[in-house]
Coordinates of C-alpha atoms in Angstrom, one line a residue:
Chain Y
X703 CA 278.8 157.6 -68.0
X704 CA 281.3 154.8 -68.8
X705 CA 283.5 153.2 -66.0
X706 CA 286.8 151.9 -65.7
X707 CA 287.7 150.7 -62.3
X708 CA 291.5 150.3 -61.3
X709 CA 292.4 148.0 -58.3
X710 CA 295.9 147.4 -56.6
X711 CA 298.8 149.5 -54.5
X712 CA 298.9 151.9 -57.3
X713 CA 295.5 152.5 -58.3
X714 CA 295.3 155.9 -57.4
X715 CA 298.2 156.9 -59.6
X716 CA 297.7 155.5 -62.4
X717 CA 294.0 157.4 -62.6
X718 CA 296.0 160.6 -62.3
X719 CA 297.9 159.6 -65.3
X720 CA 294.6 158.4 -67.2
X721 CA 292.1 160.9 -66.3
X722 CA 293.8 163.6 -68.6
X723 CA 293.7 161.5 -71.5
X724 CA 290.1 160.9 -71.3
X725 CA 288.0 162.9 -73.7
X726 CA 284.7 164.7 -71.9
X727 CA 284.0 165.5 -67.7
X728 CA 285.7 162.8 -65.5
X729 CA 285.3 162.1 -62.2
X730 CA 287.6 160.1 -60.1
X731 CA 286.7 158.2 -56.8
X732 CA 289.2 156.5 -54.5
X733 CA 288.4 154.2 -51.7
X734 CA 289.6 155.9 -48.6
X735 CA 290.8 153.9 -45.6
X736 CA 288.4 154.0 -42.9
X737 CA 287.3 157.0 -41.6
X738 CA 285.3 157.7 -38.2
X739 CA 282.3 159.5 -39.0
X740 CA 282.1 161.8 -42.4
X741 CA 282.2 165.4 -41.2
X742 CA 283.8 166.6 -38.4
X743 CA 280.8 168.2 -36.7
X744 CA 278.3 166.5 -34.4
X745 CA 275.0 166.0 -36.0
X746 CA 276.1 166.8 -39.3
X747 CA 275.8 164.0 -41.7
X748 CA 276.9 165.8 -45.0
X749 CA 279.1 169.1 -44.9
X750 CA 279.6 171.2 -48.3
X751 CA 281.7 174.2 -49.4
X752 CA 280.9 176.1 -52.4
X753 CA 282.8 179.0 -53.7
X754 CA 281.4 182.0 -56.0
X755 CA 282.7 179.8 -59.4
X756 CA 280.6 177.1 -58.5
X757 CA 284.3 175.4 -56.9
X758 CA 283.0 172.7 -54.2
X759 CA 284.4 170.3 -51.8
X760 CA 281.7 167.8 -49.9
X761 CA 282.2 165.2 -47.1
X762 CA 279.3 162.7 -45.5
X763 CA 277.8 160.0 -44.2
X764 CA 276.3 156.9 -45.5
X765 CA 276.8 156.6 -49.0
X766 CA 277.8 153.6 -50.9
X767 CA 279.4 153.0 -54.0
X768 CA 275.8 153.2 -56.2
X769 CA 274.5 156.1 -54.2
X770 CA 277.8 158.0 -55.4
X771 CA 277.7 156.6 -58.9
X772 CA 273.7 157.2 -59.3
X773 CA 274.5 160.5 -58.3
X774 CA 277.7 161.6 -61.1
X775 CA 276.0 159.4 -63.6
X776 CA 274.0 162.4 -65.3
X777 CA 276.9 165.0 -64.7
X778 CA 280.1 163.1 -65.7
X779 CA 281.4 161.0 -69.2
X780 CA 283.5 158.7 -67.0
X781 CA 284.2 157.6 -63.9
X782 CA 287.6 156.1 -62.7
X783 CA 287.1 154.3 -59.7
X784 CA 290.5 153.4 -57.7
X785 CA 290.4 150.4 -55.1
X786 CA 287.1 149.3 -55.6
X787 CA 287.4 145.5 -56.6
X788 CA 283.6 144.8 -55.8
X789 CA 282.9 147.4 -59.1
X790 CA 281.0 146.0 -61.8
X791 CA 283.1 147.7 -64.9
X792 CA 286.2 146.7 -66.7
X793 CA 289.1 146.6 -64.0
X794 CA 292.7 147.4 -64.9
X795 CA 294.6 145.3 -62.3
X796 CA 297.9 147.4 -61.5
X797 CA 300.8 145.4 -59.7
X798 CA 299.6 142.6 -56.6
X799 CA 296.1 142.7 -56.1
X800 CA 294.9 139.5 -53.8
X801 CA 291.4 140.4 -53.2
X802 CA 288.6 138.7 -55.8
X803 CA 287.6 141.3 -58.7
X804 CA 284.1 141.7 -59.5
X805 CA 284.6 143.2 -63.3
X806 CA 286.4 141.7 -65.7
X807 CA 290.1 141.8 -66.0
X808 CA 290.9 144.0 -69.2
X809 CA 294.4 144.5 -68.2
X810 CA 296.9 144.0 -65.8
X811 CA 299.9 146.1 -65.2
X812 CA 303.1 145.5 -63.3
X813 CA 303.8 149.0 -62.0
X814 CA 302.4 152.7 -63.1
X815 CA 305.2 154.5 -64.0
X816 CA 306.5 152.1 -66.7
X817 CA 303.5 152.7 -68.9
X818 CA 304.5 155.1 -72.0
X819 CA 302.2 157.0 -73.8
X820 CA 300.7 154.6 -75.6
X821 CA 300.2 152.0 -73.3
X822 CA 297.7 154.5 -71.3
X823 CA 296.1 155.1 -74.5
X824 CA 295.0 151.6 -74.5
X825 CA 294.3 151.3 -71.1
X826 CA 292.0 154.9 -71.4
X827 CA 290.5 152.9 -74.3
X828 CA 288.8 149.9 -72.0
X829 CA 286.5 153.1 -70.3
X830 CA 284.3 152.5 -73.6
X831 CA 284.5 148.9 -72.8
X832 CA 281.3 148.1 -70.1
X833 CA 278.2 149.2 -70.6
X834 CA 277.1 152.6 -69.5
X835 CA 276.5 153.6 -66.4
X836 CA 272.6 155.0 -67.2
X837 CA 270.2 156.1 -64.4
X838 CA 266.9 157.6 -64.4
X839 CA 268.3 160.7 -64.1
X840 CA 271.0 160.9 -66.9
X841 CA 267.7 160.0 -69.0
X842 CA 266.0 163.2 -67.3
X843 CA 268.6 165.8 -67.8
X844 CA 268.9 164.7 -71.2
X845 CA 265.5 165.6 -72.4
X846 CA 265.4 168.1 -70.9
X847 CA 268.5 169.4 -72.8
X848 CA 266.5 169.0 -76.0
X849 CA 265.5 171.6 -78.5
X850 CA 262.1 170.7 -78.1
X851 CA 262.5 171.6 -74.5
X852 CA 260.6 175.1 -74.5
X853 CA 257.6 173.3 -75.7
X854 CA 257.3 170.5 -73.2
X855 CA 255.4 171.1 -70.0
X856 CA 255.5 167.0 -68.9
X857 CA 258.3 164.7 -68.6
X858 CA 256.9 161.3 -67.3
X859 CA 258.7 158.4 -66.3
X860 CA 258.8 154.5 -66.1
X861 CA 261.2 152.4 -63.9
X862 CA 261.3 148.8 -64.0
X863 CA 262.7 147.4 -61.5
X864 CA 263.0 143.9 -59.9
X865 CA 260.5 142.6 -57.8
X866 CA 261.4 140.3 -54.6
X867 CA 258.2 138.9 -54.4
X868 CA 254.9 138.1 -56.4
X869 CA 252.6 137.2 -53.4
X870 CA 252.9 135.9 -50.4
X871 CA 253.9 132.7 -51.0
X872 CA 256.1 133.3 -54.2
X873 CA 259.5 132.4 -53.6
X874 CA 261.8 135.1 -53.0
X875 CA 263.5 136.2 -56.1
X876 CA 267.7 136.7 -55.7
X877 CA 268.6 138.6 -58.8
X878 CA 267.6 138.6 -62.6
X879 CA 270.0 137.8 -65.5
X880 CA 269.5 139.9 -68.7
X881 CA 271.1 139.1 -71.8
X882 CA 270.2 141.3 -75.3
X883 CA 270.9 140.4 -79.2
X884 CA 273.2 143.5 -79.1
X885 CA 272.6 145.9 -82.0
X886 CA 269.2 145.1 -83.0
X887 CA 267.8 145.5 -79.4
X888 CA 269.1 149.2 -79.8
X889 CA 268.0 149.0 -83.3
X890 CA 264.4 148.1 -82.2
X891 CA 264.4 150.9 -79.1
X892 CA 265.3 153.8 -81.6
X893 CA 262.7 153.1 -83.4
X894 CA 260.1 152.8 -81.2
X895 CA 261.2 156.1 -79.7
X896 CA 261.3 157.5 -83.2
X897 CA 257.7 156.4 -83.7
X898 CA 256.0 157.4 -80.4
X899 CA 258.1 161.0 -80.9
X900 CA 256.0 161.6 -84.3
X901 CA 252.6 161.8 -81.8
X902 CA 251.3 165.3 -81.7
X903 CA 252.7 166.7 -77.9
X904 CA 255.5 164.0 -77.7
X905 CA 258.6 165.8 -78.0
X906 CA 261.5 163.5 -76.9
X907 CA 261.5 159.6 -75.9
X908 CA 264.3 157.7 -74.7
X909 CA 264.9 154.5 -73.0
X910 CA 267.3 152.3 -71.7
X911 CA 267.6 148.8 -70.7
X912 CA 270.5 147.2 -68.2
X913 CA 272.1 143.7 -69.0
X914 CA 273.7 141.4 -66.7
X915 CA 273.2 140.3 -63.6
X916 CA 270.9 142.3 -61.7
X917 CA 269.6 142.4 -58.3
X918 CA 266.5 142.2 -56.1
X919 CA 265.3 146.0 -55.8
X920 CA 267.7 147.2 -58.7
X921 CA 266.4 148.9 -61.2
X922 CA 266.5 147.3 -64.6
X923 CA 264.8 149.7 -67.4
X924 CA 263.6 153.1 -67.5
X925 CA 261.6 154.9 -70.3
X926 CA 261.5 159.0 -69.9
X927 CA 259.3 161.0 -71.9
X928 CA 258.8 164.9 -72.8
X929 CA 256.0 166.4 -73.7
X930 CA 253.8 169.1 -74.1
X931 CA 251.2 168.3 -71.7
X932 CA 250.6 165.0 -69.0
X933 CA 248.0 163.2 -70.9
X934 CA 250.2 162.3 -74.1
X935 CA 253.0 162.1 -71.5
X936 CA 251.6 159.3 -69.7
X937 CA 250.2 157.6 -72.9
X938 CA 253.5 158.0 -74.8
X939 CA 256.0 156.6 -71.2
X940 CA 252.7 153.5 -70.9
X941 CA 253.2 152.6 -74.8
X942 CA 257.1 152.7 -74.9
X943 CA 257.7 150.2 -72.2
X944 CA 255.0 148.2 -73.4
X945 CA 256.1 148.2 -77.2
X946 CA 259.7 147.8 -75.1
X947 CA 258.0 144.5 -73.6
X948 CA 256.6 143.1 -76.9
X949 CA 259.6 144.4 -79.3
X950 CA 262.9 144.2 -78.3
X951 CA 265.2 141.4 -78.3
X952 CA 266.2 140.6 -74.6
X953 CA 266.1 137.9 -72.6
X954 CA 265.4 137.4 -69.0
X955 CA 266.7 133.9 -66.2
X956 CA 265.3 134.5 -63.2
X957 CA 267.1 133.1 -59.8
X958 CA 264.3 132.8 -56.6
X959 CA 265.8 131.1 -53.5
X960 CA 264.2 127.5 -54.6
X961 CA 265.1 127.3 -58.6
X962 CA 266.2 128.9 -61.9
X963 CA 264.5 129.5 -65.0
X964 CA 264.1 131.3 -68.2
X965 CA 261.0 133.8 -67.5
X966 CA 259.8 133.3 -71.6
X967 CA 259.2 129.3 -70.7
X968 CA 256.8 130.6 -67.6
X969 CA 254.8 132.9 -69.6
Chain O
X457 CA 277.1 131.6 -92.8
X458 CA 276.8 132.4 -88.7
X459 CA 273.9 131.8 -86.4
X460 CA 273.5 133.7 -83.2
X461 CA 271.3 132.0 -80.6
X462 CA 270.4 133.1 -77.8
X463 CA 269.3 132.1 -73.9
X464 CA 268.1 128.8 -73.6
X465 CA 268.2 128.2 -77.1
X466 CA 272.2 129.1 -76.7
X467 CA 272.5 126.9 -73.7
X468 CA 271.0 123.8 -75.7
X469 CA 273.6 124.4 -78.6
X470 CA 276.6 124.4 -76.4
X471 CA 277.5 127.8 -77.9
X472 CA 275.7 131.7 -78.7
X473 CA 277.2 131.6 -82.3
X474 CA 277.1 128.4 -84.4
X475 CA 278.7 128.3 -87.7
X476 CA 276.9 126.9 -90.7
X477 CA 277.6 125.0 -94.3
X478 CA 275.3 127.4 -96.4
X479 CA 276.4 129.9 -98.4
X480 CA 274.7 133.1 -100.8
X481 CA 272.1 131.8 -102.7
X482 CA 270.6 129.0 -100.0
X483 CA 267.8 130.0 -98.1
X484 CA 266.9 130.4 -94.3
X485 CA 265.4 127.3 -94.3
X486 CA 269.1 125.2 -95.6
X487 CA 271.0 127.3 -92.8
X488 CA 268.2 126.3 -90.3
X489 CA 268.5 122.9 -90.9
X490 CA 272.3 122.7 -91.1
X491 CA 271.9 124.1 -88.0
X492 CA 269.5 122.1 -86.6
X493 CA 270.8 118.5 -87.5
X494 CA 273.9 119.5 -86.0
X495 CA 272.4 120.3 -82.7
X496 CA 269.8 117.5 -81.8
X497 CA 268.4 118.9 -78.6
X498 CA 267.8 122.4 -80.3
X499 CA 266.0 120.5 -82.8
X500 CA 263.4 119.3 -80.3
X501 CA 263.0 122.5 -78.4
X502 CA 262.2 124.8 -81.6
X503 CA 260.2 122.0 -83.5
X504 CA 256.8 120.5 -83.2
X505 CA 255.8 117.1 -84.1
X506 CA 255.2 117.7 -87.5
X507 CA 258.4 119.2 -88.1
X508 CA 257.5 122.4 -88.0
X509 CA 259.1 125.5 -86.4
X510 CA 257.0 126.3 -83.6
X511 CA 254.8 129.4 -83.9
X512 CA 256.6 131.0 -81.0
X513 CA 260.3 130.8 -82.2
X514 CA 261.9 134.0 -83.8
X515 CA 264.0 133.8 -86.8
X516 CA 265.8 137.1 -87.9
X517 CA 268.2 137.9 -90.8
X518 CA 269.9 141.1 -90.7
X519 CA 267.5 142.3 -87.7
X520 CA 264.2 141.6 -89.2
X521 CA 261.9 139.0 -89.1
X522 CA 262.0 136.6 -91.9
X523 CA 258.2 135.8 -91.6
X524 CA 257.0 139.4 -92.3
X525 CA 258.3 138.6 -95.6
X526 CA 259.0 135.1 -97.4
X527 CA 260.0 132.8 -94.5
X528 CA 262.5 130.3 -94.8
X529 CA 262.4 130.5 -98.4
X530 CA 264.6 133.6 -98.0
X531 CA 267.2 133.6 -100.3
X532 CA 270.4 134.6 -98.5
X533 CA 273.5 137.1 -99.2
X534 CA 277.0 137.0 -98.4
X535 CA 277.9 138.6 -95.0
X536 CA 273.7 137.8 -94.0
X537 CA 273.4 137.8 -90.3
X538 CA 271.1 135.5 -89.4
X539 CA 269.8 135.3 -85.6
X540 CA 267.1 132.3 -83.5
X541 CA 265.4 133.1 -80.3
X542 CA 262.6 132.4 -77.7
X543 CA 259.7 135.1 -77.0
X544 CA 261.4 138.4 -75.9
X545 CA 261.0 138.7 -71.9
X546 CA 262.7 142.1 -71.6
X547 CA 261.3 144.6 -68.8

C-alpha cells in the first residue's frame, strides 16, 4: 500500500478529487475532530454493520494511526490520509497549514478547486513516491494468493523487530536508522527468494525490509514463507533472514539514550 | 564515472555520491583512488597500513562484487555504476 498524506483546511477535498484518479483499491482516512467515546453504546468498544454485499460501516475505540494503517495495508493499493501532519509519507500541503509536518513536502497547493486536470495527475503521482506501506500481513495474504497455494500446508514467518534493550544494563535503545543501496538490496532479496523457492516443499518466499527511521518496538523486516509442510518451512523462513543478514546491502545507526553509532563498527 | 558511498563511509566523504576523473577503459582500482585522494579521511577509514583496502570493505560495480572476479584491475565501461561500503548490518 503506497501513501500520500494531505494536510491543511482543505485536505479532505482535495482527496475526493484524487482518490478517483488513483489506479487500484483506495482507502481514505480523515482525522475527525474529537469525539467522546467511539460507539454510542456503553460497553461497546467497536460497533460494525455489514450488509448482504459485503457493504460495511465500523466505529471504535482506541486505534491509532498504525493500528488503522497495519490493518488496510494488505487490503488496499493506497491510502490518502487527510489531516494527519505526524504521517510518515509524502504530504501534499494544501492552503495554511501551521502545524510541523512529519513527511516530506512534495507539494504545496494554494486552494483545491484551482487544480485542473493535470495538476491532480501530478499530485496522484507522489502516492508512488514513499516507500510502501508493507506489514506482515500484506506478505501473508500474498502467498497465500499464489498458484502454488493448493500445495502448501505451512506458511512460517520471521519478524524483526527492534529491541529496547540487550540486558539489564544495556542502554536503552530510542530508534534505529536504516539506510539501503537502493536497487541492488532488492536485487540481492529476489534472488535469495528465488533460490531458497527452488528447495523441494518451498513454494513461495518473500521478504521485506523497512528504511528510515525506525522505532523501539517497531517492526523492521519480515520474511514469510509457504510451503508444503513445517519442517522446510521453518528451515526455508531461518535461512532467508539469515542470507538477508549476510547478503543484502543495508545499513543500520543505532541511537540508545547515552550515544550513536553505526551497528557494522560494533560487530 | 560516479561513486555511491554509503553510511559512515558517506558521512566521511561529505556526500552519498562522489563524482570521479576516470573514464571507460580505467580500472576500479584508478576510480578508487581518484576517489580516495580526494577524500582524505575516507582514505584512512577503508585502508590499512600498507595501503591496502581493508579486508572488510565492499566494492561493487554494477551490483556485484568486484573481488569474486578480477578486483581492482576491473576494467570499466561507460555508464558502470560503481558502489563502496562497510559490512552489511541489515535485520
Amino acid at each position: 500500500m503506497q501513501l500520500l498524506s494531505l494536510v491543511g483546511p482543505a485536505a479532505d477535498s482535495l482527496a475526493e478529487r484524487l482518490a478517483p484518479r488513483l489506479d487500484g483499491r483506495v482507502a481514505t482516512v480523515e482525522r475527525l475532530p474529537n469525539r467522546e467515546g467511539g460507539t454510542d453504546t456503553d460497553g461497546v468498544d467497536g460497533a460494525f454493520g455489514l450488509a448482504d454485499d459485503g457493504a460495511w460501516v465500523g466505529a471504535g475505540d482506541d486505534r491509532s494511526l498504525t493500528d488503522l494503517l497495519d490493518a488496510l495495508a494488505p487490503e488496499y493499493d493506497y491510502a490518502l490520509l487527510s489531516g494527519f501532519p505526524e504521517a510518515r509519507a509524502p504530504t501534499v500541503v494544501v492552503g495554511d497549514q501551521s502545524t510541523k509536518v512529519r513527511g516530506e513536502v512534495v507539494e504545496t497547493v494554494e486552494t483545491v478547486d484551482d487544480i485542473d486536470a493535470d495538476g491532480l495527475e501530478t499530485l496522484t503521482r507522489h502516492a508512488d513516491d514513499g516507500e510502501p506501506y508493507i506489514t506482515l500481513d500484506t506478505l501473508v495474504e500474498q502467498v497465500k494468493q499464489s498458484p502454488r497455494a493448493e500445495r502448501a500446508g505451512a506458511i512460517a514467518t520471521f519478524t524483526g523487530r527492534v529491541r529496547a534493550k540487550d540486558g539489564d544494563d544495556d542502554s536503552r535503545t530510542t530508534h534505529l536508522a536504516f539506510e539501503k543501496y537502493a536497487g541492488v538490496a532488492e536485487d540481492r532479496m529476489a534472488t535469495i527468494s528465488e533460490e531458497l523457492t527452488t528447495r523441494e516443499g518451498v513454494e513461495e518466499v518473500v521478504m521485506h525490509h523497512r528504511t528510515g527511521v525506525i522505532e523501539d518496538g517497531e517492526d523492521i523486516v519480515f520474511v514469510v514463507v509457504l510451503a508444503g509442510h513445517r519442517t522446510e518451512s521453518f528451515r526455508a523462513v531461518e535461512d532467508g533472514i539469515n542470507r538477508l543478514k549476510d547478503e543484502v546491502p543495508i545499513f543500520k545507526k543505532e541511537t540508545t539514550v547515552d550515544e550513536e553509532f553505526w551497528v557494522h563498527d560494533r560487530q | 564515472m560516479e561513486w555511491k558511498l554509503f553510511a559512515d563511509l558517506a558521512e566521511l566523504a561529505g556526500d552519498r555520491h562522489v563524482s570521479v576523473d576516470a573514464d571507460a577503459g580505467d580500472t576500479v582500482g584508478d576510480a578508487l583512488d581518484e576517489l580516495l585522494s580526494a577524500h582524505p579521511p575516507l582514505a584512512d577509514r577503508v585502508l590499512d597500513d600498507d595501503g591496502d583496502l581493508r579486508d572488510h570493505i565492499n566494492v561493487l560495480r554494477n551490483g556485484e562484487n568486484v573481488f569474486a572476479d578480477d578486483g581492482l584491475e576491473t576494467v570499466l565501461d561507460g555508464g558502470d555504476e560503481l558502489a563502496l561500503f562497510p559490512p552489511v548490518s541489515g535485520g
